[in-house]
Short mmCIF file of C-alpha atoms in Angstrom, two decimals:
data_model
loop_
_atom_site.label_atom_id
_atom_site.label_comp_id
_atom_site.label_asym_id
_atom_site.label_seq_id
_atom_site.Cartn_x
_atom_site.Cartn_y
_atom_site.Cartn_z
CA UNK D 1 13.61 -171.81 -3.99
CA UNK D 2 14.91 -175.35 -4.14
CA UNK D 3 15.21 -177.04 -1.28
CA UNK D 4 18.18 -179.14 -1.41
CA UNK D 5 20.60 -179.05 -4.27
CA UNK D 6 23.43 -180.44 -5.44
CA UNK D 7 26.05 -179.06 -7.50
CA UNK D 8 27.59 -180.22 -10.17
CA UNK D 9 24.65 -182.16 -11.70
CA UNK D 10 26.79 -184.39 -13.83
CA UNK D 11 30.96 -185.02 -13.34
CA UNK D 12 32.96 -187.18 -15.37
CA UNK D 13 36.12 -187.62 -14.48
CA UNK D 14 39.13 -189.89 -14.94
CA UNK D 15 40.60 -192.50 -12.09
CA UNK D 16 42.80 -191.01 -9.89
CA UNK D 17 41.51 -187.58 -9.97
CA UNK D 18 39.93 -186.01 -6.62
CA UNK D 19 36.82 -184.44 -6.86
CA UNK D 20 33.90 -182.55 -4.57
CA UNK D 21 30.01 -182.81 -4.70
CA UNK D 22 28.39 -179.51 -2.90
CA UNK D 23 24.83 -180.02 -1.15
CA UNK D 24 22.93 -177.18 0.43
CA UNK D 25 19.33 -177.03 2.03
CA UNK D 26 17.20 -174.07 2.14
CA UNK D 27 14.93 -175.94 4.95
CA UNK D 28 16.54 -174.97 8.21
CA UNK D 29 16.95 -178.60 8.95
CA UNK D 30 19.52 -179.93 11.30
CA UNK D 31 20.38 -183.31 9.62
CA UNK D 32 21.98 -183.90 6.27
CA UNK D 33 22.74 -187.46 4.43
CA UNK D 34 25.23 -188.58 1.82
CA UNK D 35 23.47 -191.76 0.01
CA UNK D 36 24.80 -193.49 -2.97
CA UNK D 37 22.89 -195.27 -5.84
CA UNK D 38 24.27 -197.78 -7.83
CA UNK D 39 23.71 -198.88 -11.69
CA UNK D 40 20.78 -201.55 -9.93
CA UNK D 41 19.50 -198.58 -8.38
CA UNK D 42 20.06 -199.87 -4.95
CA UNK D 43 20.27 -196.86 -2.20
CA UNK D 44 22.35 -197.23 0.71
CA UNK D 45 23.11 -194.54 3.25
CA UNK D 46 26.76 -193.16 3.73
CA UNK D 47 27.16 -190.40 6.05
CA UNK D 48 24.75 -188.44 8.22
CA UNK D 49 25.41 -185.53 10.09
CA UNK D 50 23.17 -183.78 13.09
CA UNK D 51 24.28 -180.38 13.60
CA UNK D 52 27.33 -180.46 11.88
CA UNK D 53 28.50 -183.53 14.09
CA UNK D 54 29.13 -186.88 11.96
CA UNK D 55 26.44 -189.82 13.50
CA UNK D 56 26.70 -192.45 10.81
CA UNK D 57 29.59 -193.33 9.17
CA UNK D 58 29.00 -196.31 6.47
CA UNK D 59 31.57 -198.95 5.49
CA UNK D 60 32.97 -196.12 3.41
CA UNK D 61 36.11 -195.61 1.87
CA UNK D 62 37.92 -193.18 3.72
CA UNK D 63 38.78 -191.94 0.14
CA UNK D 64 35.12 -190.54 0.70
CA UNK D 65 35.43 -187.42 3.00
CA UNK D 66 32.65 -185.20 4.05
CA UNK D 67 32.92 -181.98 5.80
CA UNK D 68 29.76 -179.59 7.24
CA UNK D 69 30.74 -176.17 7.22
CA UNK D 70 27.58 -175.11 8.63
CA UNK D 71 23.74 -176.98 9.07
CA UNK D 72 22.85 -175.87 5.47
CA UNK D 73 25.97 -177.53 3.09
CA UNK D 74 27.41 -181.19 3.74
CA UNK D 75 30.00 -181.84 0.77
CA UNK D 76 31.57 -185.02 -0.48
CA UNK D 77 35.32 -184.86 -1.34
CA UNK D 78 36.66 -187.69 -3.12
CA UNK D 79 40.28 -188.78 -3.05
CA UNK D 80 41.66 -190.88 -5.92
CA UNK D 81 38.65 -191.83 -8.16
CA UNK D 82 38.10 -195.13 -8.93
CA UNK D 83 35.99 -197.06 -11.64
CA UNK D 84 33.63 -198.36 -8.93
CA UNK D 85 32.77 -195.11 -7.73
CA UNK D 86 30.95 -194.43 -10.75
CA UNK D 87 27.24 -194.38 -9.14
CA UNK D 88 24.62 -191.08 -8.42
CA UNK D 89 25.35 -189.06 -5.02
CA UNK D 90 22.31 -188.31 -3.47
CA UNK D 91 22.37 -185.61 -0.56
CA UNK D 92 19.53 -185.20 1.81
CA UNK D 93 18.29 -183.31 5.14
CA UNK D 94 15.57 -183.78 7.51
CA UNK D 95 14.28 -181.93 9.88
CA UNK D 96 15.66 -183.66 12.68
CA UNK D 97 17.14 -186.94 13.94
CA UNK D 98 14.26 -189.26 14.71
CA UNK D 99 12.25 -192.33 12.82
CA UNK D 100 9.66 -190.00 12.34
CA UNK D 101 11.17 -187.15 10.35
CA UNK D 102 10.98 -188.08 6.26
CA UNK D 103 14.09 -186.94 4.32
CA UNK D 104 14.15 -184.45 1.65
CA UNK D 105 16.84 -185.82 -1.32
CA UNK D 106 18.32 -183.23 -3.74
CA UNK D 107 18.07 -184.27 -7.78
CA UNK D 108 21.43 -186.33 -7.44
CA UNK D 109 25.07 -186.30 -9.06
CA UNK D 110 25.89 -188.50 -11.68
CA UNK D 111 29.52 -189.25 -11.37
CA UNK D 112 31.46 -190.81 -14.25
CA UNK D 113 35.16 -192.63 -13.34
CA UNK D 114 36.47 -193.26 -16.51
CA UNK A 1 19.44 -205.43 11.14
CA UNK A 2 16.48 -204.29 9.48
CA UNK A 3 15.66 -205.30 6.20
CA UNK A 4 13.40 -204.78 3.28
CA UNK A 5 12.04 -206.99 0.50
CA UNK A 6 10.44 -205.99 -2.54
CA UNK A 7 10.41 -208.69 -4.42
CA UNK A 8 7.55 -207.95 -6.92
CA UNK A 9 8.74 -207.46 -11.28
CA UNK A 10 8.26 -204.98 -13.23
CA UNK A 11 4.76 -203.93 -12.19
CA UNK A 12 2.12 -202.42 -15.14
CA UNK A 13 -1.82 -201.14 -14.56
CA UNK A 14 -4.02 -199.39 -16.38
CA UNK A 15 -4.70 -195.24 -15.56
CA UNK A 16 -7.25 -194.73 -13.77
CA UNK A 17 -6.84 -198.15 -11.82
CA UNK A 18 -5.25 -198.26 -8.22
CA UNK A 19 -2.43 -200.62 -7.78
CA UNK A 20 -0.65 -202.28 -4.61
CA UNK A 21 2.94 -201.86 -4.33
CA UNK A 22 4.25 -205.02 -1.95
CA UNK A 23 6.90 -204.16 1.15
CA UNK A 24 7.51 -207.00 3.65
CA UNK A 25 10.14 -205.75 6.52
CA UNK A 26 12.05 -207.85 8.57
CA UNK A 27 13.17 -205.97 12.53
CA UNK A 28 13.12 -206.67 15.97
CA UNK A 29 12.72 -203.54 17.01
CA UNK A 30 9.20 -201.87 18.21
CA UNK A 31 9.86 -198.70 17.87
CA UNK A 32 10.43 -198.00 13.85
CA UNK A 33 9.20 -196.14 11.27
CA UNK A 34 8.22 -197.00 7.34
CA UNK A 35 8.59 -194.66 4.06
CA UNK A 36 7.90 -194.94 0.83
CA UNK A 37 9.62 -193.10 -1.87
CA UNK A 38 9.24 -192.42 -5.57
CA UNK A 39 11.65 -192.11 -8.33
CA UNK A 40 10.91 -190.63 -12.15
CA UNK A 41 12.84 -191.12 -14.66
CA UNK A 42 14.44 -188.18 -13.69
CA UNK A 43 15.90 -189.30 -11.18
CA UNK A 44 15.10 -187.39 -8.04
CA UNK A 45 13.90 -189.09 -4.73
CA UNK A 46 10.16 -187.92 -3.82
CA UNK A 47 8.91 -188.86 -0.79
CA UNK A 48 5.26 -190.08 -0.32
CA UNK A 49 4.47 -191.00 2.66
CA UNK A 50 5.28 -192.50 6.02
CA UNK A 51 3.68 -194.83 8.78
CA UNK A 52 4.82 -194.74 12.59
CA UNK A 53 4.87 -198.43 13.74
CA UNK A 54 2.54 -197.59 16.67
CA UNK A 55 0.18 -195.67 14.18
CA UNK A 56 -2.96 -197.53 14.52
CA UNK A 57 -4.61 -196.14 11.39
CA UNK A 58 -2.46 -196.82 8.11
CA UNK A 59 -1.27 -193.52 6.48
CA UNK A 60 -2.65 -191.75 3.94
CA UNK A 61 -1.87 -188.79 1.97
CA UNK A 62 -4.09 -188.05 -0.91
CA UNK A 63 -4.21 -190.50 -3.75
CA UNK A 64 -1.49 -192.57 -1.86
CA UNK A 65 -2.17 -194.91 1.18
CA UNK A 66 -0.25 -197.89 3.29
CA UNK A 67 -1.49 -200.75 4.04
CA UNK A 68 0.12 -201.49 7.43
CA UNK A 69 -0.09 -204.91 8.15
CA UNK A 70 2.23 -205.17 11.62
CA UNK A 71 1.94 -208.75 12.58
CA UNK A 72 2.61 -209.64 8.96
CA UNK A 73 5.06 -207.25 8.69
CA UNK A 74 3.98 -205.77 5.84
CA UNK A 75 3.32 -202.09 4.44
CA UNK A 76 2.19 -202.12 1.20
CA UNK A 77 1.84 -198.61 -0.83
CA UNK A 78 -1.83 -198.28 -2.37
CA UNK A 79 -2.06 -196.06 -5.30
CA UNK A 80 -5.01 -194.76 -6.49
CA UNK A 81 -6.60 -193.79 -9.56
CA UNK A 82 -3.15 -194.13 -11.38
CA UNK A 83 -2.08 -191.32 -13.58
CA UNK A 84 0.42 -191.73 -16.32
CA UNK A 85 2.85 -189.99 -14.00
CA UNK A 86 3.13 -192.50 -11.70
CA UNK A 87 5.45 -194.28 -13.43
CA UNK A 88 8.41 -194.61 -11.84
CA UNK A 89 10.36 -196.47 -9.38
CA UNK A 90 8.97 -196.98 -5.85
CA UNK A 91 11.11 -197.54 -2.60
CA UNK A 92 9.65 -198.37 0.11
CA UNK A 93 12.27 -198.01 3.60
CA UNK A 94 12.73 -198.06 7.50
CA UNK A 95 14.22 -196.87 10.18
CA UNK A 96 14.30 -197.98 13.54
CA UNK A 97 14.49 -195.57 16.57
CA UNK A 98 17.22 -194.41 18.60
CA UNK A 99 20.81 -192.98 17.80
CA UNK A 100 22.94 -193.67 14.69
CA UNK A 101 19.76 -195.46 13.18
CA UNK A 102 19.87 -195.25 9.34
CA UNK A 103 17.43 -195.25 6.52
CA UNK A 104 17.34 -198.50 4.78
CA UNK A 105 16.24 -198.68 1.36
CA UNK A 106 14.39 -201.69 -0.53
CA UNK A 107 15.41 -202.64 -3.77
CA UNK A 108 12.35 -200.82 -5.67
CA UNK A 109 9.67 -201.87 -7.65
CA UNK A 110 9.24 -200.48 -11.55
CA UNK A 111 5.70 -198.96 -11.92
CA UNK A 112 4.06 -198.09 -15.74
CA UNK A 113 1.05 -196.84 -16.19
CA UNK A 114 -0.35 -197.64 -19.18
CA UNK A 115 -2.95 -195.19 -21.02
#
């Protein structure tokens, strides 16, 4: 009964490979987040989507390619791994889009370029 | 842009104690809200609580409250009675209101509990 989860947990991986994270929430909430956390542990937001329709798009790589199927799963494709991608993928959902609404994160993916 | 400082060390109190976790924020906006998050060793993202910028009573939610402090910009996390799992990495964060706002994410502060 977890309510956002990521899949794979861990992924190593050498450069120039392309690789997907999977996120789904169990919460019936219509917003979902791609964040990414670097070695200093610093968080910074990549991509949101409301309803399946992208709203924030970082300074992102457009190696970096997420696609909603549906409300419940936002994935992360990335093209042509690089060393500096090495950093943990954090997905999370809230509710809705407003200050208000807290987000729920899933337990991360610890990506490896080596 | 909004911004958030945390700018205290590694941070260390004795179970049983409560401890203040510093967050000064830095917007223009009025209309913004304030979070605070955990993170174990683990690694997952836990959130705590969360204070509306019109709230006029600071947030609590059980052994957790913030200290809202509006005109000094400030929303420090108050935890008390300190367990040994409360160690961990706080973050405290804000968002403003309206479309395409984001979550933005201190740097974190380093909490041990010593028994």
């Amino acid at each position: 009964d977890t309510a956002v989860s990521q899949t794979p947990k861990y992924l190593v991986t050498q450069m120039g490979n392309d690789k997907s994270i999977k996120c789904e929430q169990n919460l019936g909430h219509d917003t979902m987040y791609w964040y990414k956390q670097d070695s200093k542990k610093f968080l910074k937001i990549m991509f949101s989507y409301n309803n399946k329709e992208l709203i924030i798009n970082e300074t992102v790589p457009n190696r970096f390619s997420p696609k909603s199927p549906d409300k419940a799963h936002l994935n992360l494709h990335i093209n042509s791994l690089e060393l500096g991608d090495s950093a943990v993928y954090f997905c999370a959902s809230s509710q809705a889009y407003g200050v208000s609404y807290e987000q729920y994160f899933g337990p991360g993916t610890r990506l490896t370029v080596t | 842009a909004q911004k958030i400082t945390q700018t205290q060390p590694g941070m260390f109190v004795q179970e049983k104690e409560a401890v203040t976790l510093d967050c000064t924020y830095d917007t223009s906006d009025q209309s913004y809200g304030l979070f605070w998050y955990k993170q174990p060793s683990s690694g997952e993202m836990i959130f705590l609580i969360y204070q509306g910028s019109y709230d006029e009573q600071n947030a609590t939610e059980g052994r957790y409250s913030l200290n809202f402090q509006k005109a000094r910009k400030s929303a420090n996390l108050v935890i008390s009675a300190s367990q040994l799992g409360d160690s961990a990495t706080y973050f405290c964060a804000t968002r403003r209101a309206g479309a395409n706002s984001k979550l933005t994410f201190g740097k974190g502060i380093t909490l041990s509990v010593r028994p």
